[in-house]
mmCIF file with all atom_site columns, C-alpha atoms in Angstrom:
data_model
loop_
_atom_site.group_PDB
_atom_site.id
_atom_site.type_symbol
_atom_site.label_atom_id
_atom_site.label_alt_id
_atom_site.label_comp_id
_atom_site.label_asym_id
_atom_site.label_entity_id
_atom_site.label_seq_id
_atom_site.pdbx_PDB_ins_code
_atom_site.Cartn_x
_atom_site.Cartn_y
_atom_site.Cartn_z
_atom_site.occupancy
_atom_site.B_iso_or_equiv
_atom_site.pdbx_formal_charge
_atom_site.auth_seq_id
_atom_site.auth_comp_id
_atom_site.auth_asym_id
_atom_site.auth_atom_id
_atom_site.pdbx_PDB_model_num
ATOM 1   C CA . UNK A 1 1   ? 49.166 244.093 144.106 1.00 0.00 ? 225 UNK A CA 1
ATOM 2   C CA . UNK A 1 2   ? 50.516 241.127 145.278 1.00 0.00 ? 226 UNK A CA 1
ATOM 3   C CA . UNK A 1 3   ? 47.224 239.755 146.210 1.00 0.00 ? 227 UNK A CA 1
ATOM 4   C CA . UNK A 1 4   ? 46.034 240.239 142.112 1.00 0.00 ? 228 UNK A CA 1
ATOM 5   C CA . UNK A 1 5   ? 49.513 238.473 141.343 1.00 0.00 ? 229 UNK A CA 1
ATOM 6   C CA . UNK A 1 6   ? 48.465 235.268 143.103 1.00 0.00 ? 230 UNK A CA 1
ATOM 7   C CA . UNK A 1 7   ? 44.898 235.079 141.647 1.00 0.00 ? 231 UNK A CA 1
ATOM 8   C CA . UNK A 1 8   ? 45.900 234.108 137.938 1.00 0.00 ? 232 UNK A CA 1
ATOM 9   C CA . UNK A 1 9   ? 48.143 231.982 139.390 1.00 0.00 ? 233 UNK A CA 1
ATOM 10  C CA . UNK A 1 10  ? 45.501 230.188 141.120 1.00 0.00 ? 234 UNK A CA 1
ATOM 11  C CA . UNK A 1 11  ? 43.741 230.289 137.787 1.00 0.00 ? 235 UNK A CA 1
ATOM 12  C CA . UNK A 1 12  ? 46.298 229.027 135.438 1.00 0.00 ? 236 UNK A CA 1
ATOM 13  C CA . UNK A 1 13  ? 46.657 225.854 137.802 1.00 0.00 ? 237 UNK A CA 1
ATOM 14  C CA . UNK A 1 14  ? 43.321 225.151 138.013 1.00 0.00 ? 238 UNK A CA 1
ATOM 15  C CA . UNK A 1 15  ? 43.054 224.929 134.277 1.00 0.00 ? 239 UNK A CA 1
ATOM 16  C CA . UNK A 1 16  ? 45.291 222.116 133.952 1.00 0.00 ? 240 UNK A CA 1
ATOM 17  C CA . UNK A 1 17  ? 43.227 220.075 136.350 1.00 0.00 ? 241 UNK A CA 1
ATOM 18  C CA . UNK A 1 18  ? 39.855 220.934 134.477 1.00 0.00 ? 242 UNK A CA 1
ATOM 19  C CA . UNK A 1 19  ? 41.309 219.615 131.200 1.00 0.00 ? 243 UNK A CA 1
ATOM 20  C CA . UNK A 1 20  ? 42.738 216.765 132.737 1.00 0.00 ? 244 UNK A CA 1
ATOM 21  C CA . UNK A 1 21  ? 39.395 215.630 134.433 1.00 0.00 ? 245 UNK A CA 1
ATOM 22  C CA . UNK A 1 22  ? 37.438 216.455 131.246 1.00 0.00 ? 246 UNK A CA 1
ATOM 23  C CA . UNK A 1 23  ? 40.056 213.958 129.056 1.00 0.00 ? 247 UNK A CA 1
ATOM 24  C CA . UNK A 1 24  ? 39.451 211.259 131.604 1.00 0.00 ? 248 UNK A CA 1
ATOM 25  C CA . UNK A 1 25  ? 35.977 211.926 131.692 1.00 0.00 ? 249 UNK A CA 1
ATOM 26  C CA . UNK A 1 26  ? 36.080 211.312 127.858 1.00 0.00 ? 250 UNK A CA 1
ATOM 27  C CA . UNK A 1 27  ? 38.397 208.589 128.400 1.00 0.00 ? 251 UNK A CA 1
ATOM 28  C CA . UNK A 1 28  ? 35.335 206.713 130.282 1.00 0.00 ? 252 UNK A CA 1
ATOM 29  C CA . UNK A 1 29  ? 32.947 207.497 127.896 1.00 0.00 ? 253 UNK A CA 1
ATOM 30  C CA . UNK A 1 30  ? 34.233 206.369 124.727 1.00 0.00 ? 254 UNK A CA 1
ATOM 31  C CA . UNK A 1 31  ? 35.727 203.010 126.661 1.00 0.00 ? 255 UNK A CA 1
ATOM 32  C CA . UNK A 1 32  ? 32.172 202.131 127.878 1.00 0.00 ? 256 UNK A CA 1
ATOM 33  C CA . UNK A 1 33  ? 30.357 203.015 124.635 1.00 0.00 ? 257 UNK A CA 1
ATOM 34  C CA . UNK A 1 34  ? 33.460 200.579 123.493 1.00 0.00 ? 258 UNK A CA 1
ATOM 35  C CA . UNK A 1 35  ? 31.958 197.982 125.330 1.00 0.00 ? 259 UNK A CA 1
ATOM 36  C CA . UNK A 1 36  ? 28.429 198.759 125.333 1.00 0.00 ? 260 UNK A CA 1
ATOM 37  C CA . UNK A 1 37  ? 29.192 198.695 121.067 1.00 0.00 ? 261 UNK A CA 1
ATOM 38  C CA . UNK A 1 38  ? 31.067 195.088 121.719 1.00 0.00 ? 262 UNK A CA 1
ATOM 39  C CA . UNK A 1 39  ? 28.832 193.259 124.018 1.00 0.00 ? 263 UNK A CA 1
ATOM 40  C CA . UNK A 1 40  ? 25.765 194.224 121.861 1.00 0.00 ? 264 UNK A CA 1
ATOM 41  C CA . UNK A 1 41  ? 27.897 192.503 118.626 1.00 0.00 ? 265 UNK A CA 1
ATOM 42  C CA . UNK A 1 42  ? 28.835 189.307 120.499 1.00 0.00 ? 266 UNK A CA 1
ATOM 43  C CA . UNK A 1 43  ? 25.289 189.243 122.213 1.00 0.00 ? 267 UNK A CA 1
ATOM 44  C CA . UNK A 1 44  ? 23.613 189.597 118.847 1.00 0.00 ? 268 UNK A CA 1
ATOM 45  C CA . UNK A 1 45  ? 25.652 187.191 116.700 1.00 0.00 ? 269 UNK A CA 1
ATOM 46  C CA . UNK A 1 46  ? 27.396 189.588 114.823 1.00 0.00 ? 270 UNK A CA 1
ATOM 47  C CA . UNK A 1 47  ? 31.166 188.338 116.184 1.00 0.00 ? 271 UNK A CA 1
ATOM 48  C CA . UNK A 1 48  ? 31.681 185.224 117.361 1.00 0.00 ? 272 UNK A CA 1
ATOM 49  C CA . UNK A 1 49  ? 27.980 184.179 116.007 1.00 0.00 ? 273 UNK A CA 1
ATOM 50  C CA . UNK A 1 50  ? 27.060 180.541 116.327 1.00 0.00 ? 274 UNK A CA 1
ATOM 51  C CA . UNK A 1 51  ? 27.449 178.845 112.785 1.00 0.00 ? 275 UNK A CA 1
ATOM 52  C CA . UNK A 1 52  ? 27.141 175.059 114.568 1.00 0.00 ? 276 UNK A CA 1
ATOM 53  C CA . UNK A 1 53  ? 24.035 174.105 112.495 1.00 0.00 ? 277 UNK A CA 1
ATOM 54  C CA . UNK A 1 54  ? 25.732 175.709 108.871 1.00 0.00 ? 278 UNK A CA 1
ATOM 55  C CA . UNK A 1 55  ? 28.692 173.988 109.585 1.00 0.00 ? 279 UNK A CA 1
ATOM 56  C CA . UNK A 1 56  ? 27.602 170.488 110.012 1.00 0.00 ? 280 UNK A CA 1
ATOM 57  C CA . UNK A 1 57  ? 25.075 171.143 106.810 1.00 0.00 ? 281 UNK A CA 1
ATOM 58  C CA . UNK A 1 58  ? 27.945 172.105 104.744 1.00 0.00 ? 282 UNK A CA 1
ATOM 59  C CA . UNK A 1 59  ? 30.723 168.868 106.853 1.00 0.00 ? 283 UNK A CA 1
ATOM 60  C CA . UNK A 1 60  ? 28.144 166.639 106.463 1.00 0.00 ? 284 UNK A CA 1
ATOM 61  C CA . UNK A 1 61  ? 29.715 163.967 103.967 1.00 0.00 ? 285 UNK A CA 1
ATOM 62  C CA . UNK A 1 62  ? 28.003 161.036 105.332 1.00 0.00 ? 286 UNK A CA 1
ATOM 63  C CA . UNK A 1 63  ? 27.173 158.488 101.931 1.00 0.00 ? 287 UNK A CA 1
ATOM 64  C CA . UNK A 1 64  ? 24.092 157.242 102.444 1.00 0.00 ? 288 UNK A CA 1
ATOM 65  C CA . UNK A 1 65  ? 22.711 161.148 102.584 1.00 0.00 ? 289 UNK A CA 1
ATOM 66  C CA . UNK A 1 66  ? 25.424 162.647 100.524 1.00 0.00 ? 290 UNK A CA 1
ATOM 67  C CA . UNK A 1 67  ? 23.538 161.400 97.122  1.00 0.00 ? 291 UNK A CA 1
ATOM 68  C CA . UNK A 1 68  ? 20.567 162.323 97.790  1.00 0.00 ? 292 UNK A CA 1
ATOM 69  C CA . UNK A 1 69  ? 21.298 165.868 99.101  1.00 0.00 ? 293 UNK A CA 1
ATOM 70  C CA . UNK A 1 70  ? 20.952 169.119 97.231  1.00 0.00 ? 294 UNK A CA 1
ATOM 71  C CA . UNK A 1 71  ? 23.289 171.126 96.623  1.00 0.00 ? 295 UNK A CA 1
ATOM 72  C CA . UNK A 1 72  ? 23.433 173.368 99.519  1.00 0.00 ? 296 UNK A CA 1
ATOM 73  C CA . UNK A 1 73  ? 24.108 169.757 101.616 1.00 0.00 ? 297 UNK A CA 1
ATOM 74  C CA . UNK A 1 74  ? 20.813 169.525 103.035 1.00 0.00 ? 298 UNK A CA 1
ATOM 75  C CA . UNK A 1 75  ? 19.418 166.265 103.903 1.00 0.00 ? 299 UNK A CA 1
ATOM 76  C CA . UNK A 1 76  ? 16.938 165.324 100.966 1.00 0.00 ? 300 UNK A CA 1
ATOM 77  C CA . UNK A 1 77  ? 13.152 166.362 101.909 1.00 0.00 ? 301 UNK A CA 1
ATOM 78  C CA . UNK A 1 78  ? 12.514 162.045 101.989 1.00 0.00 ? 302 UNK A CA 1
ATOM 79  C CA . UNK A 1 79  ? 14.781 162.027 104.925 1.00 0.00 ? 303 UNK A CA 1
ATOM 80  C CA . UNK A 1 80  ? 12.633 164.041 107.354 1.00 0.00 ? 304 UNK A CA 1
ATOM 81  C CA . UNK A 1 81  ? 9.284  164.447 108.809 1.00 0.00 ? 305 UNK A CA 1
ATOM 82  C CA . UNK A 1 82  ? 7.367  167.410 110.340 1.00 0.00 ? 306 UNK A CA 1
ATOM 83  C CA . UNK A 1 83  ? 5.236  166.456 113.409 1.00 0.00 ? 307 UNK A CA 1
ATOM 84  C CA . UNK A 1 84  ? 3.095  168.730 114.998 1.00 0.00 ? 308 UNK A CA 1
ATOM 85  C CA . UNK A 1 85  ? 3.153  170.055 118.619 1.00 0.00 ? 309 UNK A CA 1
ATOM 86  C CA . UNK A 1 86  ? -0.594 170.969 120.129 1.00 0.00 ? 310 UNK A CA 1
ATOM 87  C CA . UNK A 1 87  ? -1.875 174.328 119.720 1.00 0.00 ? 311 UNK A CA 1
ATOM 88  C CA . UNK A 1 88  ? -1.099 176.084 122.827 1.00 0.00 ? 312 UNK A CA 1
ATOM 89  C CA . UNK A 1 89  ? -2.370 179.382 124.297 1.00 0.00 ? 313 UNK A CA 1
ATOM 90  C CA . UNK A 1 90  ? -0.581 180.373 127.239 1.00 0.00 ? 314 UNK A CA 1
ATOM 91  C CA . UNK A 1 91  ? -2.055 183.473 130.168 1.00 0.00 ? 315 UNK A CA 1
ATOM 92  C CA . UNK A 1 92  ? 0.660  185.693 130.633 1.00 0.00 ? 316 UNK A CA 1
ATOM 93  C CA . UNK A 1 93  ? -0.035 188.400 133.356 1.00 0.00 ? 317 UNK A CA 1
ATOM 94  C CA . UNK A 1 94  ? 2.126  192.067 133.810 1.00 0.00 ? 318 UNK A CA 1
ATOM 95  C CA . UNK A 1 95  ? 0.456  194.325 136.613 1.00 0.00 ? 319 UNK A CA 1
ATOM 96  C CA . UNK A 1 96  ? -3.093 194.215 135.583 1.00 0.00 ? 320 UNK A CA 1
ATOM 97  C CA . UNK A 1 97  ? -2.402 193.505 131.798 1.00 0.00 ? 321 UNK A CA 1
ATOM 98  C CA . UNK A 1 98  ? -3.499 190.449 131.165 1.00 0.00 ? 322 UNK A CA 1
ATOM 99  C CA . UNK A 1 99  ? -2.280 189.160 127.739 1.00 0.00 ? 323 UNK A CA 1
ATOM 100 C CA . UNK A 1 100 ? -2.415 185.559 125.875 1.00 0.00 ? 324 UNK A CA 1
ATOM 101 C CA . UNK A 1 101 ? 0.166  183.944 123.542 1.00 0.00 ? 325 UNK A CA 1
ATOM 102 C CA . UNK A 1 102 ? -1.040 181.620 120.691 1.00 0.00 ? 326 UNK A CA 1
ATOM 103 C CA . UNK A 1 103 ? 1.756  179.051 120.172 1.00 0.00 ? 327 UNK A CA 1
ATOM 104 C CA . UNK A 1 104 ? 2.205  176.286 117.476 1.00 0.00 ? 328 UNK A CA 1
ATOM 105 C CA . UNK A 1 105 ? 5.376  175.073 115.937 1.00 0.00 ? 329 UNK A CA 1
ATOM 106 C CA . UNK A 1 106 ? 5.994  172.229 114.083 1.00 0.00 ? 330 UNK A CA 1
ATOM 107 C CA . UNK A 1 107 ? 9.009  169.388 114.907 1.00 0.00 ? 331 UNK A CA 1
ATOM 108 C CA . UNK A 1 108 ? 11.661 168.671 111.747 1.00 0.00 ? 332 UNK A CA 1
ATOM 109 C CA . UNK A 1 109 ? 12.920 165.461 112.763 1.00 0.00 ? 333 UNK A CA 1
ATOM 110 C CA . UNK A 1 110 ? 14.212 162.412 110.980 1.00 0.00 ? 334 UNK A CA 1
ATOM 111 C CA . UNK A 1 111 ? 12.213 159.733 108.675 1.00 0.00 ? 335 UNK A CA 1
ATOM 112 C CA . UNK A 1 112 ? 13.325 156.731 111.174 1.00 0.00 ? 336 UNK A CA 1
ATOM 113 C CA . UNK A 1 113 ? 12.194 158.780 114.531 1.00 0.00 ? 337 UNK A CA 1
ATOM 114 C CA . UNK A 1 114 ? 8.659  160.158 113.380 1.00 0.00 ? 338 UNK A CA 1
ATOM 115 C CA . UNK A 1 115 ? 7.115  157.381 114.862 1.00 0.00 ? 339 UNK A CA 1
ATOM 116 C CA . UNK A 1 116 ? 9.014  157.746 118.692 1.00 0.00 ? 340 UNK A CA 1
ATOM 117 C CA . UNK A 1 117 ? 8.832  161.543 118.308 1.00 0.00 ? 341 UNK A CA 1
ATOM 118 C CA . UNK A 1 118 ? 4.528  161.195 118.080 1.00 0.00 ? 342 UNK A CA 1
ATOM 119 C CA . UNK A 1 119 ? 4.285  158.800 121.171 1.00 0.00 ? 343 UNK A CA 1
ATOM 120 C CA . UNK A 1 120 ? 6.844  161.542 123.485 1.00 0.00 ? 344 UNK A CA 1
ATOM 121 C CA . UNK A 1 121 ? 4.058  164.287 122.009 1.00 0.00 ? 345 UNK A CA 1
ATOM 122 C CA . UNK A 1 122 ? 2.481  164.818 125.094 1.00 0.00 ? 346 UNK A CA 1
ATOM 123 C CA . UNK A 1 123 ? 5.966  164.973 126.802 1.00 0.00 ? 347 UNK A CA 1
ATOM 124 C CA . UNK A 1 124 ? 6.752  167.872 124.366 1.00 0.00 ? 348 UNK A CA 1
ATOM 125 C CA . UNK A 1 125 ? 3.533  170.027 125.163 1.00 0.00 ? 349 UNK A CA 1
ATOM 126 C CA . UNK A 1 126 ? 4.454  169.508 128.672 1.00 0.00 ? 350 UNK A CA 1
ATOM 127 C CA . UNK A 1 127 ? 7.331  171.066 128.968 1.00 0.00 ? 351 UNK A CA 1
ATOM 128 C CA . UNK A 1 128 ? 6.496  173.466 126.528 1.00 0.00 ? 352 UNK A CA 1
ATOM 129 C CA . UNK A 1 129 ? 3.705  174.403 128.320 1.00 0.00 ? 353 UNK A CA 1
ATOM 130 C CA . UNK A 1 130 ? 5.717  174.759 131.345 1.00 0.00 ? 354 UNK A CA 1
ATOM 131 C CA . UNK A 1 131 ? 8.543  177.263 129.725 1.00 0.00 ? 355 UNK A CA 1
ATOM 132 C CA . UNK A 1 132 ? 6.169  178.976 128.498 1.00 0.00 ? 356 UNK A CA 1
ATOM 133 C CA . UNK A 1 133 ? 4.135  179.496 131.498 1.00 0.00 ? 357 UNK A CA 1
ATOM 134 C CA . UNK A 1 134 ? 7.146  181.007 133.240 1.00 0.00 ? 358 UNK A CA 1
ATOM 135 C CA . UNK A 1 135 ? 7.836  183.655 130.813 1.00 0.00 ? 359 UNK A CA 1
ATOM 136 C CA . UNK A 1 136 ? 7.008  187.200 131.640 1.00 0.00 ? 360 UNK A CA 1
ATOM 137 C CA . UNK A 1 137 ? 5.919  189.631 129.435 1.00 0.00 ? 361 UNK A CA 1
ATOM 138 C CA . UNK A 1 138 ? 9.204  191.813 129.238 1.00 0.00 ? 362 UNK A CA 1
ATOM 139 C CA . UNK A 1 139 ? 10.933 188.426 128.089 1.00 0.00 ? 363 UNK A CA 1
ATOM 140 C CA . UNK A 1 140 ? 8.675  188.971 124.835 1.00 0.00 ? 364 UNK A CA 1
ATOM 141 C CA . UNK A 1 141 ? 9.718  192.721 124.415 1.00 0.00 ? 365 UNK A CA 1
ATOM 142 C CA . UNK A 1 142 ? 13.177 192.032 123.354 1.00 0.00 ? 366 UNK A CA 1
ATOM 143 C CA . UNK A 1 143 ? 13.497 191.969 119.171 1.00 0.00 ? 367 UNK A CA 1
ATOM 144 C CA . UNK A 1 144 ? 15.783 188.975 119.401 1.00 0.00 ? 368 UNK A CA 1
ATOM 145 C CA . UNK A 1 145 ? 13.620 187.305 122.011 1.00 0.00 ? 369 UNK A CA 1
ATOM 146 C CA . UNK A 1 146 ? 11.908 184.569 119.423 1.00 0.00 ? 370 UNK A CA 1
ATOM 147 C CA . UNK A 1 147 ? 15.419 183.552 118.718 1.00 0.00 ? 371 UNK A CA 1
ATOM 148 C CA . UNK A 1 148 ? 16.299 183.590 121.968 1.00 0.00 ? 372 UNK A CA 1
ATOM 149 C CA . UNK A 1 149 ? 13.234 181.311 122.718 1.00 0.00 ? 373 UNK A CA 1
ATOM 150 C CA . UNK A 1 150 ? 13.253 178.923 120.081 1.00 0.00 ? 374 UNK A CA 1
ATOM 151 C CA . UNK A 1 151 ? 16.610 177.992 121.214 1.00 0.00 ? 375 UNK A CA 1
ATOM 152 C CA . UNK A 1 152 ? 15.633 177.444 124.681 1.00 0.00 ? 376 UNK A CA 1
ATOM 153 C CA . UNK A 1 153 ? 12.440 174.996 123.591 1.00 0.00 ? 377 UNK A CA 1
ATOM 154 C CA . UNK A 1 154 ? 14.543 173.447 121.028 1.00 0.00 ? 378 UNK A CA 1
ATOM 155 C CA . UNK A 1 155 ? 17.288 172.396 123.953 1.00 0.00 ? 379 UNK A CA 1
ATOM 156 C CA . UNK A 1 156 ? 14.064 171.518 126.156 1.00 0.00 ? 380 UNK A CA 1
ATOM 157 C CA . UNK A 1 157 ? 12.593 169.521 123.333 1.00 0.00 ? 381 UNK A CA 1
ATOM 158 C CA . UNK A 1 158 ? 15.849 167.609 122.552 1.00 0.00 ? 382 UNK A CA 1
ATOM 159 C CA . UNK A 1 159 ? 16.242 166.899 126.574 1.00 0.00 ? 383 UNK A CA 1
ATOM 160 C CA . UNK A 1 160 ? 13.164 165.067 126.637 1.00 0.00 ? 384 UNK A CA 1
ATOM 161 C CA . UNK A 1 161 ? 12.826 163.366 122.896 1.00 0.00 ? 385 UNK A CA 1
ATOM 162 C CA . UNK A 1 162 ? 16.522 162.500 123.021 1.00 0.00 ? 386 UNK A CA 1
ATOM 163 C CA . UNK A 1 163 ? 19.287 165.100 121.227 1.00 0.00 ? 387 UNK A CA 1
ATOM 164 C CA . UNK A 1 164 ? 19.184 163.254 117.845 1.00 0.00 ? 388 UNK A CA 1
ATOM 165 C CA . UNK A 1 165 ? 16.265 162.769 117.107 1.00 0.00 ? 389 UNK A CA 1
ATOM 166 C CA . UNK A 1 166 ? 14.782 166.543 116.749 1.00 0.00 ? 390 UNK A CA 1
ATOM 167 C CA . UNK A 1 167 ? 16.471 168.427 113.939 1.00 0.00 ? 391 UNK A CA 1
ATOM 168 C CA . UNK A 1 168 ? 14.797 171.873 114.549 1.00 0.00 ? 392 UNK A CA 1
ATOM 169 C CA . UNK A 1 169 ? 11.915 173.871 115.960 1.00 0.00 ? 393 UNK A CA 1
ATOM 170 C CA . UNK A 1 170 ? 9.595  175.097 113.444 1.00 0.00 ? 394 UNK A CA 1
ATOM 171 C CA . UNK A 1 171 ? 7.127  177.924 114.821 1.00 0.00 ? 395 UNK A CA 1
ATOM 172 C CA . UNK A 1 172 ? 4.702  178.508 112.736 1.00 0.00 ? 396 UNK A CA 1
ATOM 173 C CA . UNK A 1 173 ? 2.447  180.471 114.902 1.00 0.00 ? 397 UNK A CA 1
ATOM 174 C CA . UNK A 1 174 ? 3.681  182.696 117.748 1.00 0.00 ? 398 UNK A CA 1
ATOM 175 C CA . UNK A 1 175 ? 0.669  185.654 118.588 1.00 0.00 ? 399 UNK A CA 1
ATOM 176 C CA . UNK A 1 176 ? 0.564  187.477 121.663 1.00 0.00 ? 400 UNK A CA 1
ATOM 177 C CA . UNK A 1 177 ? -2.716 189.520 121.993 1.00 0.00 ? 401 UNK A CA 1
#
């Protein structure tokens, strides 16, 4: 009998420990979902998103501009040009897939700098070319990637044109077949 005694014992202990391990266990999971949840809104923009270029739209008070904006504070359409960058096509090989990516885009860049932003064109394709080269084809798989992209030829553009004088990126064609 007083081997049956110490059995539920036994058992009633161990219970204790199985609910404790299964709240910590729960504990873990909800604190990395936590994180997964939060690192997915800060990588995607939706906390602490980057509002630099609506910001300096909506600071800009400059006078010269400031009359001929819109109302949104936009730089007037006589202010700017478009220039465009070379069609590129671009190999890119996974395994034995072998794709190609069409690529134009179009420059949005000042009235006074159209003419130095032409004559660095073939600077532009370069490095273009180049970034584009290096991509793989799970760097195109992402949903956010063509953000992610345009930002990184934008910052590549503005290194070699000079940081003023390239408002934005503009791709108009971006085809991967």
């Amino acid at each position: 009998m007083a081997e049956e005694h110490d059995t539920p014992v036994e058992n009633e202990e161990t219970a204790p420990k199985k609910k404790s391990k299964l709240l910590i266990f729960i504990a873990a999971l909800l604190f990395l979902a936590g994180g997964g949840g939060g690192f997915y809104a800060v990588y995607s923009g939706m906390i602490l998103g980057d509002d630099s270029h609506a910001t300096e739209a909506v600071n800009h008070t400059d006078k010269d501009t400031h009359s001929d904006a819109d109302s949104s504070g936009a730089p007037a359409m006589a202010e700017i040009a478009f220039v465009s960058v070379d069609p590129l096509v671009v190999s890119l090989i996974h395994g034995a897939a072998r794709q190609h990516l069409r690529f134009r885009a179009e420059l949005e860049v000042p009235l006074q700098y159209q003419s130095d932003v032409e004559t660095l064109l073939p600077r532009v394709t370069d490095v273009l070319n180049s970034y584009l080269r290096a991509l793989e084809l799970n760097d195109l798989s992402d949903p956010a990637a063509l953000v992610r992209l345009r930002a990184q030829m934008l910052r590549r553009i503005k290194v070699v044109v000079g940081d003023n004088r390239v408002n934005d990126l503009l791709i108009m064609e971006f085809v991967l077949n």
